[in-house]
Coordinates of C-alpha atoms and ligand atoms in Angstrom, one line a residue:
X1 CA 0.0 0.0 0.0
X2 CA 1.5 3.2 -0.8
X3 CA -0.5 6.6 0.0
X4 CA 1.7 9.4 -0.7
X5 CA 1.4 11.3 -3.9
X6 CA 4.1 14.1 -3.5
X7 CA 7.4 13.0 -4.9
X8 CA 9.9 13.4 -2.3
X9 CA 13.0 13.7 -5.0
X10 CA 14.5 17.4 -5.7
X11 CA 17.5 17.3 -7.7
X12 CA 20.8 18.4 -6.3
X13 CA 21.8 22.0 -7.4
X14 CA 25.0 22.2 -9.3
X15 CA 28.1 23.5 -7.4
X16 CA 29.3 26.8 -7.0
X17 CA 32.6 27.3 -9.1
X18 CA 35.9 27.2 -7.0
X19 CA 36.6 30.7 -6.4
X20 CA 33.6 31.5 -5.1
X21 CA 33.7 29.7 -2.1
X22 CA 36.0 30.9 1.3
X23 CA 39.3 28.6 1.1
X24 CA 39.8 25.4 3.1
X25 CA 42.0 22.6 3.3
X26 CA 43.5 21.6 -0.4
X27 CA 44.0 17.8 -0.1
X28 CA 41.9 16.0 -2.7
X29 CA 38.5 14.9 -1.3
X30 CA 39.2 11.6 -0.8
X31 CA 42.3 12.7 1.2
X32 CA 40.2 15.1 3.2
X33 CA 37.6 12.5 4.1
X34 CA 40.4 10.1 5.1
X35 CA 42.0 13.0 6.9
X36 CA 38.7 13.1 9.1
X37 CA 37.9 9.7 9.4
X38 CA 41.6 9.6 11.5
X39 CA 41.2 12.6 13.2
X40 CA 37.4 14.3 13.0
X41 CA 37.7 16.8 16.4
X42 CA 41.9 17.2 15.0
X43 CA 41.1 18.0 11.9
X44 CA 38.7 20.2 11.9
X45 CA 40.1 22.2 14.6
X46 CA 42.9 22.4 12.6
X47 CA 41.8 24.0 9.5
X48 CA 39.7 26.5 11.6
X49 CA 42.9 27.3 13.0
X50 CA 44.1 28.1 9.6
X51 CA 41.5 29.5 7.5
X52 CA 38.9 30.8 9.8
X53 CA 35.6 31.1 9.7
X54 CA 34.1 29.7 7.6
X55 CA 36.5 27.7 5.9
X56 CA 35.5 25.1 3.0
X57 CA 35.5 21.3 3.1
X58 CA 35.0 18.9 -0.3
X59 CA 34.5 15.5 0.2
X60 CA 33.8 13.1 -2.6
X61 CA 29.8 12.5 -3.6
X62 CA 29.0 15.9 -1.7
X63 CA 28.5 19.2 -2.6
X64 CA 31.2 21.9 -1.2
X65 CA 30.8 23.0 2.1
X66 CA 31.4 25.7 4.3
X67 CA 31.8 24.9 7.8
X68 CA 30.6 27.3 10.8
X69 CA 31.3 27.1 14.7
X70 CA 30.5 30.4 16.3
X71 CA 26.5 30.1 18.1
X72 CA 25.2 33.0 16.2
X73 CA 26.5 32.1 12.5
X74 CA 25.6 28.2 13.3
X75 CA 22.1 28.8 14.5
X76 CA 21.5 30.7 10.9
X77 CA 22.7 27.5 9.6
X78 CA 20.2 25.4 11.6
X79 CA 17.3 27.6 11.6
X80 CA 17.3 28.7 8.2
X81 CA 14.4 29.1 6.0
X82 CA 13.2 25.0 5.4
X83 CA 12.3 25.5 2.1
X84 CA 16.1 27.0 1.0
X85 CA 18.4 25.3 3.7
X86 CA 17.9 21.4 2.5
X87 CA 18.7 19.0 5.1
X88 CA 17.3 15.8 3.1
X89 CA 19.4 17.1 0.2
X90 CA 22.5 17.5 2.4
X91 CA 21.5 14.0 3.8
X92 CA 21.6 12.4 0.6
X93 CA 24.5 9.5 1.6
X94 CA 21.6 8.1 3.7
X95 CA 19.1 7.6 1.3
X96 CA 20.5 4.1 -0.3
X97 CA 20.6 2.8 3.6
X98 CA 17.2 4.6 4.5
X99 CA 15.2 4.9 1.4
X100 CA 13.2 8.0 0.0
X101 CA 10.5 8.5 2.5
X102 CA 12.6 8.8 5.6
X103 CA 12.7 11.3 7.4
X104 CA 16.3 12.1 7.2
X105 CA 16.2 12.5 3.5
X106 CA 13.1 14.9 3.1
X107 CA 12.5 18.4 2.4
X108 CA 10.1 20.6 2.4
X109 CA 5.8 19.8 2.5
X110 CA 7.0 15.8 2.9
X111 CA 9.3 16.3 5.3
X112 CA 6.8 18.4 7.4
X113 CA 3.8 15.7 6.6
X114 CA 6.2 12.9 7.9
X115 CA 7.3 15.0 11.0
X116 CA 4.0 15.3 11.9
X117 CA 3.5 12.0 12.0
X118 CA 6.3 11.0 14.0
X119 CA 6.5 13.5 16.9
X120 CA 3.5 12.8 18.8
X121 CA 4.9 9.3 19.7
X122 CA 8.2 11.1 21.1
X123 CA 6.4 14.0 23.0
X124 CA 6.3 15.0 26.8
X125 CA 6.4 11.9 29.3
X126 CA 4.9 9.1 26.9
X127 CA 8.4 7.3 26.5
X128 CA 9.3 7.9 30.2
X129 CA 7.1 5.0 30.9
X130 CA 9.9 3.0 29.6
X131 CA 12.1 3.6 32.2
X132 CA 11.7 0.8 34.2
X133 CA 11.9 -1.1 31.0
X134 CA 15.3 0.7 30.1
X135 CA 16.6 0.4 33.7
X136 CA 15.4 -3.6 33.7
X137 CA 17.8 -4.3 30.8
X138 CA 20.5 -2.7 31.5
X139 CA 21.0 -4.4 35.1
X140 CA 20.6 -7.4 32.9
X141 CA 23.3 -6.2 30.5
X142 CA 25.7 -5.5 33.1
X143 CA 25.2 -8.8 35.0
X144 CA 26.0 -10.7 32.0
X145 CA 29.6 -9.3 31.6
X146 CA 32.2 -11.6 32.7
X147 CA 34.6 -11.1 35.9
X148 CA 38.0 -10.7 35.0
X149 CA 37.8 -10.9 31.3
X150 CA 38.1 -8.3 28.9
X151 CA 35.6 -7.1 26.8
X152 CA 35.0 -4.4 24.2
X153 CA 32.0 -1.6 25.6
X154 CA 31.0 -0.6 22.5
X155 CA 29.4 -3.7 21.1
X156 CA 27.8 -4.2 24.7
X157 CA 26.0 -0.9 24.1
X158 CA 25.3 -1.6 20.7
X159 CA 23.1 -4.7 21.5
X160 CA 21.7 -3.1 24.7
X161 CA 20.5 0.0 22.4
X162 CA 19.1 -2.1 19.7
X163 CA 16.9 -4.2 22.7
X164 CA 15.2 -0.7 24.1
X165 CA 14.5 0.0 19.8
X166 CA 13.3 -3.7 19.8
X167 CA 10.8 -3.0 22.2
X168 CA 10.1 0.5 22.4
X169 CA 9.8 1.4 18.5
X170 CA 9.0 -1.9 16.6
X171 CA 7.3 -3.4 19.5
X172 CA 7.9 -7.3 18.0
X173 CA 6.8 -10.0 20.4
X174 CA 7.3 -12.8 18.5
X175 CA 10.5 -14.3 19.9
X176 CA 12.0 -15.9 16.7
X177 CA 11.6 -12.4 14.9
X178 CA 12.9 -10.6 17.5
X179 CA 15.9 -13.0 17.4
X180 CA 16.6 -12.7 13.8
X181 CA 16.5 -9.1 14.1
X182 CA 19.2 -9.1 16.5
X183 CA 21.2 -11.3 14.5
X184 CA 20.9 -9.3 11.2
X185 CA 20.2 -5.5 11.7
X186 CA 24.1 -4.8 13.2
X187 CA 24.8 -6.6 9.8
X188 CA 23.1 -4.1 7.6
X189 CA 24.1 -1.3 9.5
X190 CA 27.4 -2.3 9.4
X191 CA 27.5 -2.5 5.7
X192 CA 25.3 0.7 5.6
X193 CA 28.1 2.5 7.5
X194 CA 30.5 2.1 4.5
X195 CA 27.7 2.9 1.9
X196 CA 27.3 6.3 3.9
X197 CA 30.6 6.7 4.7
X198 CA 32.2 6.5 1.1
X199 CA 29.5 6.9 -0.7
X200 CA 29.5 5.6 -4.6
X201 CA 32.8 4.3 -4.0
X202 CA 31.3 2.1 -1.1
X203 CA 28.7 0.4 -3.4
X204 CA 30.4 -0.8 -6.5
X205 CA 31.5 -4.6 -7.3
X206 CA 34.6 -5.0 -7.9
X207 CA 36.0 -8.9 -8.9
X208 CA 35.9 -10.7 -5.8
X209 CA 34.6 -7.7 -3.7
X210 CA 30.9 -7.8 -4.0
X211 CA 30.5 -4.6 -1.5
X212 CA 26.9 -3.6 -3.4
X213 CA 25.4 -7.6 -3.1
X214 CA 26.9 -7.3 0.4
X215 CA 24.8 -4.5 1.3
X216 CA 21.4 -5.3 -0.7
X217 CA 21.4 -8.8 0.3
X218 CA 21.2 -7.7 3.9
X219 CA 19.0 -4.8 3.2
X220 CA 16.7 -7.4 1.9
X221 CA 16.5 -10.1 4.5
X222 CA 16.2 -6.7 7.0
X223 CA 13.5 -5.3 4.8
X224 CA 11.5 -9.1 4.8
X225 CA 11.0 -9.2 8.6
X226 CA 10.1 -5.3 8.8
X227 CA 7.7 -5.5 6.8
X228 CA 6.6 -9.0 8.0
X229 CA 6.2 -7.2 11.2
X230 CA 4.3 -4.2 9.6
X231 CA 1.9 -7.1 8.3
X232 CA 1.2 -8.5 11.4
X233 CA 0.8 -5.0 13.1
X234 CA -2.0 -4.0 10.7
X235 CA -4.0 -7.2 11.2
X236 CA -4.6 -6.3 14.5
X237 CA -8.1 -4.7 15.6
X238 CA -8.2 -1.1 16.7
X239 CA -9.1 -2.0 20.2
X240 CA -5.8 -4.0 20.4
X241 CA -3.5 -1.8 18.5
X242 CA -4.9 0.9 21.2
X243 CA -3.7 -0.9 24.2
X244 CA -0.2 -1.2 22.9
X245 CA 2.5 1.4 23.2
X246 CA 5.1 1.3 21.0
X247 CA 6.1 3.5 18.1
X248 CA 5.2 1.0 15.3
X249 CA 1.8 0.8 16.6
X250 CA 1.1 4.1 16.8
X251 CA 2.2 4.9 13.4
X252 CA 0.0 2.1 11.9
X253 CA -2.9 4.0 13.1
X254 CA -1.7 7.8 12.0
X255 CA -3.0 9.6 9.4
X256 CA -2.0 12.7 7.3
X257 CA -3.6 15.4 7.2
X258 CA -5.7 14.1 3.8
X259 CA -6.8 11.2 6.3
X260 CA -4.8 8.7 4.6
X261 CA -2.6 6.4 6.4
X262 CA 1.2 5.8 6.3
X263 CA 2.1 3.1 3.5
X264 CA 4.2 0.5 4.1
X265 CA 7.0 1.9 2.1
X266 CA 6.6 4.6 4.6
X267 CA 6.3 2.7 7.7
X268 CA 9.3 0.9 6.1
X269 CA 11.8 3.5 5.8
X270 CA 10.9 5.6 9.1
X271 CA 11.6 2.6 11.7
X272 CA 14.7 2.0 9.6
X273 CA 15.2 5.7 9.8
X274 CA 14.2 5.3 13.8
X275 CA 16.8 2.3 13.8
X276 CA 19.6 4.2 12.5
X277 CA 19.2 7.4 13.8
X278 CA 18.5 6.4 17.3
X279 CA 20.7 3.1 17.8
X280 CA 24.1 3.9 17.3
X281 CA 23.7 7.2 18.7
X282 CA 22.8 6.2 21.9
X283 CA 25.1 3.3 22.1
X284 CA 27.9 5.4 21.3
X285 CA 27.3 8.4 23.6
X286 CA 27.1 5.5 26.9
X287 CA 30.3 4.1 25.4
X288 CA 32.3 7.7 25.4
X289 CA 30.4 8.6 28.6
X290 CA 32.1 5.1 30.3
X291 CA 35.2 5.8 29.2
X292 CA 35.0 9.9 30.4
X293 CA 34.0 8.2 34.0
X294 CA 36.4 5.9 34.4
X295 CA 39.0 8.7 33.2
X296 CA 37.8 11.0 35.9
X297 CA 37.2 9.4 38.8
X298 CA 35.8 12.2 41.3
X299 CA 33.0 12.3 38.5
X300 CA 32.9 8.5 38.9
X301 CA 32.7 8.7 42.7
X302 CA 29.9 11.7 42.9
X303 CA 28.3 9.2 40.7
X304 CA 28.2 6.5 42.3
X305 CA 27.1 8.2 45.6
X306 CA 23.4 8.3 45.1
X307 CA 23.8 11.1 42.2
X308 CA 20.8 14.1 42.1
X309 CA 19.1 14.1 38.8
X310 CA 20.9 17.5 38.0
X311 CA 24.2 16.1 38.2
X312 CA 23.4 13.2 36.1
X313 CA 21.9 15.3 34.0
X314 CA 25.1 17.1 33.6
X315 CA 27.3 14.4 33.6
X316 CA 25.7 13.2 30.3
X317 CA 25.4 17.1 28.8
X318 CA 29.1 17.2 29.2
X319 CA 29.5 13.7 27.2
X320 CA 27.7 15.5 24.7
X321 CA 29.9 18.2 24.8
X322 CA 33.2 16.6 24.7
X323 CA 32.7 13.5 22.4
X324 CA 29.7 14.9 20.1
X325 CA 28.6 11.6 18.6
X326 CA 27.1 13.4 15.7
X327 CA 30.0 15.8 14.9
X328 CA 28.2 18.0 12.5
X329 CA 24.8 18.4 10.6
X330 CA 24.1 19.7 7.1
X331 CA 21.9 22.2 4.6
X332 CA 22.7 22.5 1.0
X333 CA 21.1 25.9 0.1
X334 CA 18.9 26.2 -3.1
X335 CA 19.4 29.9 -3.8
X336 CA 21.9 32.2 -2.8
X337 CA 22.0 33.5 0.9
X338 CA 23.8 35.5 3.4
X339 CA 24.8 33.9 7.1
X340 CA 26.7 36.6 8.9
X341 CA 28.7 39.2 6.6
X342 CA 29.1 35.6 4.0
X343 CA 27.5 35.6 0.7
X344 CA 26.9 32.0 -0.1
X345 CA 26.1 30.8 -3.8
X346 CA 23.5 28.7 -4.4
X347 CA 24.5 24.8 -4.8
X348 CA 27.0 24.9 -1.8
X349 CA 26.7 23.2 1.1
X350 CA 26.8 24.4 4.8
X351 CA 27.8 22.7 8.1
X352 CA 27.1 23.6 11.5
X353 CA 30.5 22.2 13.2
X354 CA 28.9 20.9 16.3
X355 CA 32.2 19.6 17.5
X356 CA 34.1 23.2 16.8
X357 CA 31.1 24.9 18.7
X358 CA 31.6 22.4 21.2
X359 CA 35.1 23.3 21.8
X360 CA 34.9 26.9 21.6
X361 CA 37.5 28.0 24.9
X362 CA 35.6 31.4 25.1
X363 CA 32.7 29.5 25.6
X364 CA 34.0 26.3 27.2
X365 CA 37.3 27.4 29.2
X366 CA 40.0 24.4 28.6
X367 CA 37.5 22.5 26.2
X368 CA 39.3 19.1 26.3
X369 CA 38.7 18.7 30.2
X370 CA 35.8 16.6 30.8
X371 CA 33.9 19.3 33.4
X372 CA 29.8 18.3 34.2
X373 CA 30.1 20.8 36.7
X374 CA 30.0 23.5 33.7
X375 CA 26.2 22.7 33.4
X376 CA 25.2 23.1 37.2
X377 CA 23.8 25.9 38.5
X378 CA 24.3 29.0 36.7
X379 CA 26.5 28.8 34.0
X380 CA 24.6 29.7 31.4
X381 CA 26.0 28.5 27.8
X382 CA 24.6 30.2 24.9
X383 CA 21.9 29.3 22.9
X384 CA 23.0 27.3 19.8
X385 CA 26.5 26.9 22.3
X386 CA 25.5 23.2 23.0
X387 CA 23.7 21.8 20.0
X388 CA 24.4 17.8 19.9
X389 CA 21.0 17.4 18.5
X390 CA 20.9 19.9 15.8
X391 CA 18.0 22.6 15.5
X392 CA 15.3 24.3 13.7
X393 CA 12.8 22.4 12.2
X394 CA 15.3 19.1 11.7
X395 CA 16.2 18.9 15.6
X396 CA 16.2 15.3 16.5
X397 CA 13.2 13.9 17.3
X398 CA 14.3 11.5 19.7
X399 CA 16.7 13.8 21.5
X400 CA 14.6 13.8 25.2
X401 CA 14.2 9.9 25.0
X402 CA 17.5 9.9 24.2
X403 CA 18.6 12.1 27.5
X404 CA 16.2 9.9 29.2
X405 CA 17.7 7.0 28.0
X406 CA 21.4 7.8 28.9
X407 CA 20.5 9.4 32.2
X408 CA 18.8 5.6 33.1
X409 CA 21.7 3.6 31.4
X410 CA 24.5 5.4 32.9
X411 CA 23.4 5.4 36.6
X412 CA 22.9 1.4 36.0
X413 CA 26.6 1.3 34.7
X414 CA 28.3 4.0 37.0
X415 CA 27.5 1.3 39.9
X416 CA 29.0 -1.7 37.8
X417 CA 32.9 -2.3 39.3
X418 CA 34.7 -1.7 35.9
X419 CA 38.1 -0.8 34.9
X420 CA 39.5 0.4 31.6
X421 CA 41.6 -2.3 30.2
X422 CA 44.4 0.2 29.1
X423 CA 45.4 3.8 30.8
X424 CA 46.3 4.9 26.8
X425 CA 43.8 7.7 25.6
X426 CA 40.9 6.2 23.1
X427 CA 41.2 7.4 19.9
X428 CA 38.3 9.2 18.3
X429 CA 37.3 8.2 15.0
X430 CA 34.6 9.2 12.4
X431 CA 32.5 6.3 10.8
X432 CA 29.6 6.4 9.0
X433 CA 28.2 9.9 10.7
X434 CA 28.9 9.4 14.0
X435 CA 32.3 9.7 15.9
X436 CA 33.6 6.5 17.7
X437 CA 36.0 5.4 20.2
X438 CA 38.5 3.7 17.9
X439 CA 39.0 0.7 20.2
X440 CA 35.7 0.0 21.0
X441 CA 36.5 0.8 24.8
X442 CA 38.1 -2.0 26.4
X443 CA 36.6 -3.0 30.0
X444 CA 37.7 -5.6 32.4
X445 CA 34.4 -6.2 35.0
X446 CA 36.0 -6.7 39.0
X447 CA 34.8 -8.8 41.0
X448 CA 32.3 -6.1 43.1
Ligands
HEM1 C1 22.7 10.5 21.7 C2 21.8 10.2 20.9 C3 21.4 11.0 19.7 C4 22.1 12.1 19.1 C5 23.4 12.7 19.4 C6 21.3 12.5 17.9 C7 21.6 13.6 17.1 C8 20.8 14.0 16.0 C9 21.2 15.0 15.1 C10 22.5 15.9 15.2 C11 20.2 15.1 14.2 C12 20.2 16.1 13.0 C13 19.6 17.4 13.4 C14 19.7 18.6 12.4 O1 19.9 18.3 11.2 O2 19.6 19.7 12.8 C15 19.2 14.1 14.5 C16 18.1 13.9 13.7 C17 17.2 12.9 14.0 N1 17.2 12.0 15.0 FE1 18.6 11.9 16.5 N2 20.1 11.7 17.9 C18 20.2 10.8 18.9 C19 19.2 9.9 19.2 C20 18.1 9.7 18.5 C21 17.0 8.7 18.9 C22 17.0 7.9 20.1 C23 16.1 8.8 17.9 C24 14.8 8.0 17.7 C25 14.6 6.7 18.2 C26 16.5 9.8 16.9 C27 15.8 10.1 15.8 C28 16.2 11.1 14.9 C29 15.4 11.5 13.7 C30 14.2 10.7 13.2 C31 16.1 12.6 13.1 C32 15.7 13.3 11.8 C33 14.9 14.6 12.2 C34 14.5 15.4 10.9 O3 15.2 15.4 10.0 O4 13.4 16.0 11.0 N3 17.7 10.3 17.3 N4 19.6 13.4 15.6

């Protein structure tokens, strides 16, 4: 069943020529992308150093971009006019891995009929009823590690991220499903992250390396038991799909505004949208925010001592801060515009540098010192000074659940007796679009 009529696709605008754009960094593309995937935070801070702001960035498959940091210029960047500043557009890498309805990729009216659709299910306290949920596996997560072994946190978090998305988006019951969900959605993902990560180059065949059948065979078996699920969902009466509270349900039941109801293509690519955006994410931030604890251990002890919700609260701001897991979102602009004293042609791309603005020293003093006491009390940062989640009309949807979910997690985990496996510093690396700790965070559980 598909319901939709307006077709989502707008074409990408040809780039600016060369010299109209500020200057940047002058390694080929795919030396520049390499140069961030090693170094994102490095990098960047780098080329700011040298070129200012804004400087530009070209990356293969990806229209030229200038990059801002400062609140004021970045908050034009987020909160420009929707209908000019193109976030689906600038999202583009996602669309093989998401498809064209999702969220992520839209623009304009079908990205404002879809967002309508999906917010009410992440408003106010609705997903707080989770917590106990949350709270319940994550005790089970942590009493599952082994006692004197090592083990890598980031693939913990990973499969205790994708068991709150089980249940609290897709809703699936049915053991076996569940099961083979586990088993292959880190499998597409993982292949996704290459397909967003290099783009074209990610998805071509070449002799032996079959990287596209790779990815769209385990699209494909993904795609089978979503919309197997979707199936099952929709066969249900109204009185039971009313009694049940996850996501899936709810959006089976929505309607646009014309009064028709989502199609399964639809339904499709938002939970894979849901899955994507809101999986990794939040597995990643818990990972960085471990290894920050165990780094800084009167922030470990304050947690551990029956922590107020402030502090918590701060504690995972902070995480945000330092180890932005999405370093940076994007706009292309459709027609030429002016952020700050900065005429920008139409065709280019901007970025909002969330990892720059995030380590800003006039508004973070020493920004590479893990601090949750800046967020206590009074110390007010400026607005568009903190932004992990983005702005405007494309803020994250999920970002409260998201707080609420690494706020429950963490004060589960700051109680487990756990020890870095290695003092040496974790590299920070850029995959797919998130920034991760290169070595997964290696953990060795005590004996409590
Ligand atoms: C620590 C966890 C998370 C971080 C750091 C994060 C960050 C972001 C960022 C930076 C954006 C882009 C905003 C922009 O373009 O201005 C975004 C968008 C989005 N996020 Fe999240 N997110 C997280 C968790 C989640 C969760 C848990 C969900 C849902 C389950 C979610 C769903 C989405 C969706 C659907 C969008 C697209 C919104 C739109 O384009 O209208 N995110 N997120």
């Amino acid at each position: 069943m598909s319901t939709t009529t307006i077709d989502p696709t707008i074409p990408v605008p040809a780039y600016p020529p060369r010299g109209a754009l500020p200057p940047g960094p002058k390694l080929p593309p795919l030396l520049q992308i390499a140069a961030v995937a090693r170094d994102p935070i490095g990098t960047a801070l780098r080329a700011h150093e040298r070129f200012g702001e804004p400087f530009t960035m070209r990356v293969p498959g990806f229209s030229p971009s200038l990059v801002f940091s400062s609140p004021e210029l970045v908050k034009q960047v987020v909160t420009g006019r929707p209908d000019v500043f193109l976030a689906g557009l600038a999202n583009r890498p996602l669309k093989p891995v998401l498809g064209r309805w999702s969220l992520l990729t839209l623009d304009r009216a079908p990205h404002m009929r879809q967002r309508k659709l999906l917010l009410p299910p992440f408003h106010g306290e609705r997903l707080r009823a989770y917590g106990e949920l949350i709270d319940e596996l994550a005790e089970r997560e942590a009493a599952a590690w082994p006692v004197g072994e090592t083990f890598r946190l980031d693939r913990r978090m990973q499969a205790l991220t994708l068991e709150v998305i089980l249940d609290v988006v897709f809703g699936i019951s049915d053991a076996a499903r569940k099961d083979e969900m586990r088993r292959l959605l880190p499998r597409y993902i993982d292949a996704a992250r290459h397909v967003v990560f290099w783009g074209s180059i990610a998805t071509v065949n070449v002799g032996p390396i079959r990287l596209r059948e790779q990815f769209e065979s385990r699209r494909d078996a993904v795609d089978q038991l979503l919309y197997a699920e979707i199936a099952d969902r929709r066969a249900l009466g109204d009185d039971q799909l009313s009694q049940r509270s996850d996501i899936l349900s709810m959006l089976v039941q929505a309607t646009h505004e014309d009064g028709t109801p989502m199609g399964d293509g639809e339904l499709r690519d938002e939970l894979m949208t849901l899955v994507a955006a809101g999986h990794e994410t939040t597995a990643t931030a818990l990972t960085w925010a471990v290894d920050l604890l165990l780094r800084n251990p009167a922030v470990l002890a304050r947690m551990r001592a029956a922590p107020d919700d402030d502090y918590v609260r701060a504690v995972c701001q902070e995480v945000l801060r330092i180890r932005p897991v999405v370093p940076f979102v994007g706009r292309v602009v459709t027609e030429p515009v002016r952020i700050g004293d900065h005429d920008v042609p139409a065709g280019a791309g901007l970025l909002a540098s969330i990892a720059l603005t995030h380590h800003r020293a006039d508004i973070y003093p020493e920004p590479t010192r893990f601090r949750p006491e800046r967020f206590l009390g009074d110390a007010a940062v400026p607005s568009y000074g903190w932004l992990p989640f983005g702005g405007g009309v494309r803020r994250c949807i999920g970002a409260s659940f998201a707080q609420f979910e690494l706020e429950t997690i963490l004060r589960v985990l700051a109680r487990s007796p756990l020890r870095l496996a290695s003092r040496r510093p974790e590299p920070i690396r850029a995959t797919g679009v998130t920034l991760v700790p290169g070595r997964g965070v290696k953990l060795v559980r005590e004996r409590a």
